[in-house]
């Protein structure tokens, strides 16, 4: 039944099917614990011989329903919610790599992920090679080592808005016997479904469009169930007995659910990072309207990008939906209905003009956030990157005239009027 539903319908109905007399809306099970009738019933759960709830760090009915909905939206077989997008990125890799292993990652990734990989996970003994998101197959092949365990990239990168050639990256990963993990935060499954192009694992910061209302930090990891962990001896954590779980072999016992079961049974057990059921409930409300909101974000962003491109005080606009953008063709292939509501652009007059522009906006909020239903703006050279010199800013791809605009779902006339009055003052 569920396979036949369209995405808009799944966004409302997948993951939770109330029975006769049960609440229509997903209940918040705000309970750390669950009650059992006998010690034997509980023992079966601890042996993973039976599925059921015993402690919310491992499983919770509200969290599981929301994870199942996101799995359905992505077309995956299983998913697990995490307390942040950062936790999702970390677990997605750490679930299959440890000290002595190596990962190939796109260099065009969220700053927090870059730091997680290049500093924190490096301390755990995992080595990363960063490659251009525009790499050719030959360049990708050259980045692999015998100990490479995965390839990681963003489908639409934050903040540089590069569009990944998912099929190319997936083919390279598979030729070297490893999965492709993609962070699909910006397009969301409404605009891009990476599993259809060969990606194996998808992660999200649900903090962005999925929540959409800027209420809850969260993340999710979704497994396509397509990667064959048994095809090589690269993934002993999944294919050989887990001594910390009575010698269970995840691929034997859980089949296509092996990767997510291991992430829950080992990583959640040992490291935590679960969302509160209340936050999962809020995320679910956001998911119900995700297809509607994303459609409006994209339509508004297209209009704003065209408006900015034609404006005399604007020196450049980066938006993959504009013909002539370097990623226009890839965006049409992988995200045919739109990319996201995020645009970056440069304003003539450098720091002074950018600051005046930002301070003059009335509707758009100044915020270190993107993908909110309310339009927001960030001037990195004056805020998150303000300690850098102009030369350093150019080196990290954030020139001193760059403004990042996250176009919301207000009426387009009000958004354009706000931009116009602010540009008039520059
Ligand atoms: C924000 C973001 C993250 C980190 O997510 P948090 O929920 O803030 O921890 C990861 N990837 C991308 C693409 C993001 O935009």
PDB file of N, CA and C in Angstrom, residues 100-173:
ATOM      1  N   UNK A 100      42.307   3.788  11.844  1.00  0.00           N
ATOM      2  CA  UNK A 100      43.041   3.099  10.786  1.00  0.00           C
ATOM      3  C   UNK A 100      42.314   3.097   9.448  1.00  0.00           C
ATOM      4  N   UNK A 101      41.065   3.564   9.449  1.00  0.00           N
ATOM      5  CA  UNK A 101      40.302   3.595   8.206  1.00  0.00           C
ATOM      6  C   UNK A 101      40.389   4.972   7.540  1.00  0.00           C
ATOM      7  N   UNK A 102      39.876   5.014   6.326  1.00  0.00           N
ATOM      8  CA  UNK A 102      39.985   6.213   5.489  1.00  0.00           C
ATOM      9  C   UNK A 102      38.664   6.477   4.786  1.00  0.00           C
ATOM     10  N   UNK A 103      38.331   7.757   4.613  1.00  0.00           N
ATOM     11  CA  UNK A 103      37.082   8.164   3.956  1.00  0.00           C
ATOM     12  C   UNK A 103      37.423   9.173   2.867  1.00  0.00           C
ATOM     13  N   UNK A 104      36.742   9.067   1.734  1.00  0.00           N
ATOM     14  CA  UNK A 104      36.856  10.086   0.681  1.00  0.00           C
ATOM     15  C   UNK A 104      35.655  11.016   0.862  1.00  0.00           C
ATOM     16  N   UNK A 105      35.924  12.316   1.025  1.00  0.00           N
ATOM     17  CA  UNK A 105      34.810  13.259   1.229  1.00  0.00           C
ATOM     18  C   UNK A 105      34.915  14.436   0.278  1.00  0.00           C
ATOM     19  N   UNK A 106      33.760  14.922  -0.144  1.00  0.00           N
ATOM     20  CA  UNK A 106      33.739  16.139  -0.952  1.00  0.00           C
ATOM     21  C   UNK A 106      34.221  17.300  -0.085  1.00  0.00           C
ATOM     22  N   UNK A 107      34.964  18.224  -0.690  1.00  0.00           N
ATOM     23  CA  UNK A 107      35.434  19.399   0.049  1.00  0.00           C
ATOM     24  C   UNK A 107      34.313  20.416   0.211  1.00  0.00           C
ATOM     25  N   UNK A 108      33.273  20.316  -0.637  1.00  0.00           N
ATOM     26  CA  UNK A 108      32.161  21.274  -0.554  1.00  0.00           C
ATOM     27  C   UNK A 108      31.106  20.728   0.392  1.00  0.00           C
ATOM     28  N   UNK A 109      31.371  20.854   1.693  1.00  0.00           N
ATOM     29  CA  UNK A 109      30.413  20.385   2.698  1.00  0.00           C
ATOM     30  C   UNK A 109      30.261  21.468   3.759  1.00  0.00           C
ATOM     31  N   UNK A 110      29.217  21.339   4.532  1.00  0.00           N
ATOM     32  CA  UNK A 110      28.922  22.257   5.637  1.00  0.00           C
ATOM     33  C   UNK A 110      30.164  22.402   6.538  1.00  0.00           C
ATOM     34  N   UNK A 111      30.428  23.637   6.999  1.00  0.00           N
ATOM     35  CA  UNK A 111      31.621  23.905   7.804  1.00  0.00           C
ATOM     36  C   UNK A 111      31.723  23.018   9.036  1.00  0.00           C
ATOM     37  N   UNK A 112      30.592  22.768   9.684  1.00  0.00           N
ATOM     38  CA  UNK A 112      30.591  21.925  10.877  1.00  0.00           C
ATOM     39  C   UNK A 112      30.990  20.491  10.556  1.00  0.00           C
ATOM     40  N   UNK A 113      30.565  19.998   9.397  1.00  0.00           N
ATOM     41  CA  UNK A 113      30.921  18.634   8.987  1.00  0.00           C
ATOM     42  C   UNK A 113      32.410  18.567   8.642  1.00  0.00           C
ATOM     43  N   UNK A 114      32.883  19.618   7.977  1.00  0.00           N
ATOM     44  CA  UNK A 114      34.312  19.662   7.616  1.00  0.00           C
ATOM     45  C   UNK A 114      35.167  19.604   8.882  1.00  0.00           C
ATOM     46  N   UNK A 115      34.769  20.359   9.884  1.00  0.00           N
ATOM     47  CA  UNK A 115      35.505  20.368  11.143  1.00  0.00           C
ATOM     48  C   UNK A 115      35.423  19.015  11.859  1.00  0.00           C
ATOM     49  N   UNK A 116      34.212  18.428  11.870  1.00  0.00           N
ATOM     50  CA  UNK A 116      34.012  17.097  12.469  1.00  0.00           C
ATOM     51  C   UNK A 116      34.969  16.087  11.848  1.00  0.00           C
ATOM     52  N   UNK A 117      35.062  16.110  10.510  1.00  0.00           N
ATOM     53  CA  UNK A 117      35.893  15.138   9.802  1.00  0.00           C
ATOM     54  C   UNK A 117      37.377  15.447   9.972  1.00  0.00           C
ATOM     55  N   UNK A 118      37.750  16.708   9.706  1.00  0.00           N
ATOM     56  CA  UNK A 118      39.176  17.022   9.594  1.00  0.00           C
ATOM     57  C   UNK A 118      39.853  17.205  10.943  1.00  0.00           C
ATOM     58  N   UNK A 119      39.090  17.464  11.987  1.00  0.00           N
ATOM     59  CA  UNK A 119      39.712  17.661  13.312  1.00  0.00           C
ATOM     60  C   UNK A 119      39.294  16.544  14.272  1.00  0.00           C
ATOM     61  N   UNK A 120      37.989  16.457  14.541  1.00  0.00           N
ATOM     62  CA  UNK A 120      37.545  15.558  15.624  1.00  0.00           C
ATOM     63  C   UNK A 120      37.672  14.081  15.248  1.00  0.00           C
ATOM     64  N   UNK A 121      37.210  13.696  14.069  1.00  0.00           N
ATOM     65  CA  UNK A 121      37.298  12.279  13.695  1.00  0.00           C
ATOM     66  C   UNK A 121      38.734  11.884  13.365  1.00  0.00           C
ATOM     67  N   UNK A 122      39.515  12.854  12.954  1.00  0.00           N
ATOM     68  CA  UNK A 122      40.939  12.578  12.734  1.00  0.00           C
ATOM     69  C   UNK A 122      41.595  12.148  14.048  1.00  0.00           C
ATOM     70  N   UNK A 123      41.147  12.780  15.150  1.00  0.00           N
ATOM     71  CA  UNK A 123      41.668  12.407  16.474  1.00  0.00           C
ATOM     72  C   UNK A 123      41.286  10.978  16.840  1.00  0.00           C
ATOM     73  N   UNK A 124      40.200  10.476  16.253  1.00  0.00           N
ATOM     74  CA  UNK A 124      39.789   9.090  16.507  1.00  0.00           C
ATOM     75  C   UNK A 124      40.551   8.115  15.600  1.00  0.00           C
ATOM     76  N   UNK A 125      41.429   8.670  14.755  1.00  0.00           N
ATOM     77  CA  UNK A 125      42.249   7.803  13.905  1.00  0.00           C
ATOM     78  C   UNK A 125      41.648   7.524  12.539  1.00  0.00           C
ATOM     79  N   UNK A 126      40.626   8.280  12.165  1.00  0.00           N
ATOM     80  CA  UNK A 126      40.031   8.110  10.838  1.00  0.00           C
ATOM     81  C   UNK A 126      40.554   9.232   9.941  1.00  0.00           C
ATOM     82  N   UNK A 127      41.046   8.826   8.791  1.00  0.00           N
ATOM     83  CA  UNK A 127      41.734   9.751   7.895  1.00  0.00           C
ATOM     84  C   UNK A 127      40.782  10.141   6.749  1.00  0.00           C
ATOM     85  N   UNK A 128      40.809  11.402   6.367  1.00  0.00           N
ATOM     86  CA  UNK A 128      39.918  11.873   5.294  1.00  0.00           C
ATOM     87  C   UNK A 128      40.720  12.445   4.141  1.00  0.00           C
ATOM     88  N   UNK A 129      40.330  12.126   2.916  1.00  0.00           N
ATOM     89  CA  UNK A 129      40.856  12.818   1.743  1.00  0.00           C
ATOM     90  C   UNK A 129      39.716  13.636   1.170  1.00  0.00           C
ATOM     91  N   UNK A 130      39.926  14.961   1.063  1.00  0.00           N
ATOM     92  CA  UNK A 130      38.880  15.833   0.533  1.00  0.00           C
ATOM     93  C   UNK A 130      39.096  16.052  -0.958  1.00  0.00           C
ATOM     94  N   UNK A 131      38.040  15.827  -1.719  1.00  0.00           N
ATOM     95  CA  UNK A 131      38.127  15.969  -3.174  1.00  0.00           C
ATOM     96  C   UNK A 131      37.160  17.057  -3.644  1.00  0.00           C
ATOM     97  N   UNK A 132      37.425  17.604  -4.812  1.00  0.00           N
ATOM     98  CA  UNK A 132      36.528  18.610  -5.374  1.00  0.00           C
ATOM     99  C   UNK A 132      35.175  17.964  -5.681  1.00  0.00           C
ATOM    100  N   UNK A 133      34.061  18.707  -5.440  1.00  0.00           N
ATOM    101  CA  UNK A 133      32.751  18.159  -5.806  1.00  0.00           C
ATOM    102  C   UNK A 133      32.621  18.010  -7.325  1.00  0.00           C
ATOM    103  N   UNK A 134      33.511  18.673  -8.060  1.00  0.00           N
ATOM    104  CA  UNK A 134      33.505  18.598  -9.524  1.00  0.00           C
ATOM    105  C   UNK A 134      34.496  17.566 -10.050  1.00  0.00           C
ATOM    106  N   UNK A 135      34.997  16.689  -9.189  1.00  0.00           N
ATOM    107  CA  UNK A 135      36.004  15.707  -9.598  1.00  0.00           C
ATOM    108  C   UNK A 135      35.535  14.862 -10.779  1.00  0.00           C
ATOM    109  N   UNK A 136      36.472  14.513 -11.653  1.00  0.00           N
ATOM    110  CA  UNK A 136      36.202  13.533 -12.703  1.00  0.00           C
ATOM    111  C   UNK A 136      36.318  12.144 -12.086  1.00  0.00           C
ATOM    112  N   UNK A 137      35.913  11.134 -12.864  1.00  0.00           N
ATOM    113  CA  UNK A 137      36.024   9.761 -12.378  1.00  0.00           C
ATOM    114  C   UNK A 137      37.481   9.416 -12.057  1.00  0.00           C
ATOM    115  N   UNK A 138      38.410   9.872 -12.897  1.00  0.00           N
ATOM    116  CA  UNK A 138      39.834   9.580 -12.674  1.00  0.00           C
ATOM    117  C   UNK A 138      40.309  10.212 -11.359  1.00  0.00           C
ATOM    118  N   UNK A 139      39.900  11.462 -11.144  1.00  0.00           N
ATOM    119  CA  UNK A 139      40.316  12.145  -9.904  1.00  0.00           C
ATOM    120  C   UNK A 139      39.733  11.442  -8.679  1.00  0.00           C
ATOM    121  N   UNK A 140      38.505  10.982  -8.799  1.00  0.00           N
ATOM    122  CA  UNK A 140      37.896  10.256  -7.683  1.00  0.00           C
ATOM    123  C   UNK A 140      38.643   8.944  -7.433  1.00  0.00           C
ATOM    124  N   UNK A 141      38.882   8.190  -8.508  1.00  0.00           N
ATOM    125  CA  UNK A 141      39.570   6.901  -8.369  1.00  0.00           C
ATOM    126  C   UNK A 141      40.909   7.069  -7.643  1.00  0.00           C
ATOM    127  N   UNK A 142      41.586   8.173  -7.937  1.00  0.00           N
ATOM    128  CA  UNK A 142      42.918   8.400  -7.359  1.00  0.00           C
ATOM    129  C   UNK A 142      42.865   8.660  -5.853  1.00  0.00           C
ATOM    130  N   UNK A 143      41.677   9.023  -5.350  1.00  0.00           N
ATOM    131  CA  UNK A 143      41.574   9.361  -3.921  1.00  0.00           C
ATOM    132  C   UNK A 143      41.415   8.133  -3.027  1.00  0.00           C
ATOM    133  N   UNK A 144      41.060   6.978  -3.619  1.00  0.00           N
ATOM    134  CA  UNK A 144      40.802   5.773  -2.813  1.00  0.00           C
ATOM    135  C   UNK A 144      42.086   5.113  -2.348  1.00  0.00           C
ATOM    136  N   UNK A 145      42.008   4.476  -1.159  1.00  0.00           N
ATOM    137  CA  UNK A 145      43.120   3.706  -0.601  1.00  0.00           C
ATOM    138  C   UNK A 145      42.566   2.323  -0.233  1.00  0.00           C
ATOM    139  N   UNK A 146      43.443   1.366   0.030  1.00  0.00           N
ATOM    140  CA  UNK A 146      42.935   0.031   0.397  1.00  0.00           C
ATOM    141  C   UNK A 146      42.033   0.070   1.639  1.00  0.00           C
ATOM    142  N   UNK A 147      42.256   1.058   2.536  1.00  0.00           N
ATOM    143  CA  UNK A 147      41.468   1.125   3.777  1.00  0.00           C
ATOM    144  C   UNK A 147      40.290   2.093   3.692  1.00  0.00           C
ATOM    145  N   UNK A 148      39.940   2.538   2.474  1.00  0.00           N
ATOM    146  CA  UNK A 148      38.787   3.442   2.325  1.00  0.00           C
ATOM    147  C   UNK A 148      37.493   2.681   2.626  1.00  0.00           C
ATOM    148  N   UNK A 149      36.610   3.310   3.431  1.00  0.00           N
ATOM    149  CA  UNK A 149      35.377   2.637   3.844  1.00  0.00           C
ATOM    150  C   UNK A 149      34.100   3.307   3.350  1.00  0.00           C
ATOM    151  N   UNK A 150      34.202   4.546   2.850  1.00  0.00           N
ATOM    152  CA  UNK A 150      32.997   5.225   2.358  1.00  0.00           C
ATOM    153  C   UNK A 150      33.374   6.481   1.599  1.00  0.00           C
ATOM    154  N   UNK A 151      32.390   6.977   0.825  1.00  0.00           N
ATOM    155  CA  UNK A 151      32.504   8.292   0.189  1.00  0.00           C
ATOM    156  C   UNK A 151      31.383   9.137   0.771  1.00  0.00           C
ATOM    157  N   UNK A 152      31.703  10.393   1.135  1.00  0.00           N
ATOM    158  CA  UNK A 152      30.706  11.279   1.756  1.00  0.00           C
ATOM    159  C   UNK A 152      30.639  12.583   0.974  1.00  0.00           C
ATOM    160  N   UNK A 153      29.416  13.052   0.685  1.00  0.00           N
ATOM    161  CA  UNK A 153      29.255  14.325  -0.030  1.00  0.00           C
ATOM    162  C   UNK A 153      27.874  14.912   0.262  1.00  0.00           C
ATOM    163  N   UNK A 154      27.680  16.180  -0.110  1.00  0.00           N
ATOM    164  CA  UNK A 154      26.364  16.820   0.016  1.00  0.00           C
ATOM    165  C   UNK A 154      25.722  16.918  -1.362  1.00  0.00           C
ATOM    166  N   UNK A 155      24.432  16.583  -1.456  1.00  0.00           N
ATOM    167  CA  UNK A 155      23.746  16.626  -2.754  1.00  0.00           C
ATOM    168  C   UNK A 155      23.677  18.057  -3.283  1.00  0.00           C
ATOM    169  N   UNK A 156      23.391  19.006  -2.373  1.00  0.00           N
ATOM    170  CA  UNK A 156      23.411  20.440  -2.702  1.00  0.00           C
ATOM    171  C   UNK A 156      24.134  21.077  -1.519  1.00  0.00           C
ATOM    172  N   UNK A 157      25.338  21.605  -1.779  1.00  0.00           N
ATOM    173  CA  UNK A 157      26.194  21.921  -0.637  1.00  0.00           C
ATOM    174  C   UNK A 157      25.841  23.247   0.031  1.00  0.00           C
ATOM    175  N   UNK A 158      26.028  23.246   1.340  1.00  0.00           N
ATOM    176  CA  UNK A 158      25.827  24.424   2.184  1.00  0.00           C
ATOM    177  C   UNK A 158      27.198  24.963   2.561  1.00  0.00           C
ATOM    178  N   UNK A 159      27.568  26.199   2.232  1.00  0.00           N
ATOM    179  CA  UNK A 159      26.742  27.230   1.608  1.00  0.00           C
ATOM    180  C   UNK A 159      27.006  27.427   0.115  1.00  0.00           C
ATOM    181  N   UNK A 160      27.925  26.648  -0.475  1.00  0.00           N
ATOM    182  CA  UNK A 160      28.396  27.002  -1.817  1.00  0.00           C
ATOM    183  C   UNK A 160      27.419  26.615  -2.935  1.00  0.00           C
ATOM    184  N   UNK A 161      26.387  25.789  -2.622  1.00  0.00           N
ATOM    185  CA  UNK A 161      25.339  25.435  -3.591  1.00  0.00           C
ATOM    186  C   UNK A 161      25.875  24.701  -4.824  1.00  0.00           C
ATOM    187  N   UNK A 162      26.864  23.838  -4.613  1.00  0.00           N
ATOM    188  CA  UNK A 162      27.305  22.964  -5.709  1.00  0.00           C
ATOM    189  C   UNK A 162      26.345  21.760  -5.749  1.00  0.00           C
ATOM    190  N   UNK A 163      26.047  21.296  -6.954  1.00  0.00           N
ATOM    191  CA  UNK A 163      25.163  20.135  -7.103  1.00  0.00           C
ATOM    192  C   UNK A 163      26.036  18.915  -7.400  1.00  0.00           C
ATOM    193  N   UNK A 164      25.828  17.856  -6.614  1.00  0.00           N
ATOM    194  CA  UNK A 164      26.657  16.663  -6.753  1.00  0.00           C
ATOM    195  C   UNK A 164      26.214  15.813  -7.944  1.00  0.00           C
ATOM    196  N   UNK A 165      27.185  15.312  -8.690  1.00  0.00           N
ATOM    197  CA  UNK A 165      26.870  14.314  -9.719  1.00  0.00           C
ATOM    198  C   UNK A 165      26.769  12.970  -8.989  1.00  0.00           C
ATOM    199  N   UNK A 166      25.567  12.693  -8.488  1.00  0.00           N
ATOM    200  CA  UNK A 166      25.372  11.538  -7.595  1.00  0.00           C
ATOM    201  C   UNK A 166      25.748  10.236  -8.295  1.00  0.00           C
ATOM    202  N   UNK A 167      25.339  10.084  -9.568  1.00  0.00           N
ATOM    203  CA  UNK A 167      25.638   8.820 -10.271  1.00  0.00           C
ATOM    204  C   UNK A 167      27.141   8.602 -10.417  1.00  0.00           C
ATOM    205  N   UNK A 168      27.862   9.688 -10.699  1.00  0.00           N
ATOM    206  CA  UNK A 168      29.320   9.580 -10.855  1.00  0.00           C
ATOM    207  C   UNK A 168      29.982   9.167  -9.531  1.00  0.00           C
ATOM    208  N   UNK A 169      29.588   9.846  -8.448  1.00  0.00           N
ATOM    209  CA  UNK A 169      30.180   9.537  -7.144  1.00  0.00           C
ATOM    210  C   UNK A 169      29.796   8.125  -6.684  1.00  0.00           C
ATOM    211  N   UNK A 170      28.547   7.713  -6.969  1.00  0.00           N
ATOM    212  CA  UNK A 170      28.101   6.377  -6.568  1.00  0.00           C
ATOM    213  C   UNK A 170      28.868   5.307  -7.349  1.00  0.00           C
ATOM    214  N   UNK A 171      29.057   5.549  -8.646  1.00  0.00           N
ATOM    215  CA  UNK A 171      29.769   4.560  -9.463  1.00  0.00           C
ATOM    216  C   UNK A 171      31.205   4.392  -8.968  1.00  0.00           C
ATOM    217  N   UNK A 172      31.850   5.502  -8.626  1.00  0.00           N
ATOM    218  CA  UNK A 172      33.231   5.423  -8.130  1.00  0.00           C
ATOM    219  C   UNK A 172      33.275   4.676  -6.796  1.00  0.00           C
ATOM    220  N   UNK A 173      32.352   5.032  -5.892  1.00  0.00           N
ATOM    221  CA  UNK A 173      32.315   4.365  -4.583  1.00  0.00           C
ATOM    222  C   UNK A 173      32.125   2.856  -4.771  1.00  0.00           C
TER     223      UNK A 173
END
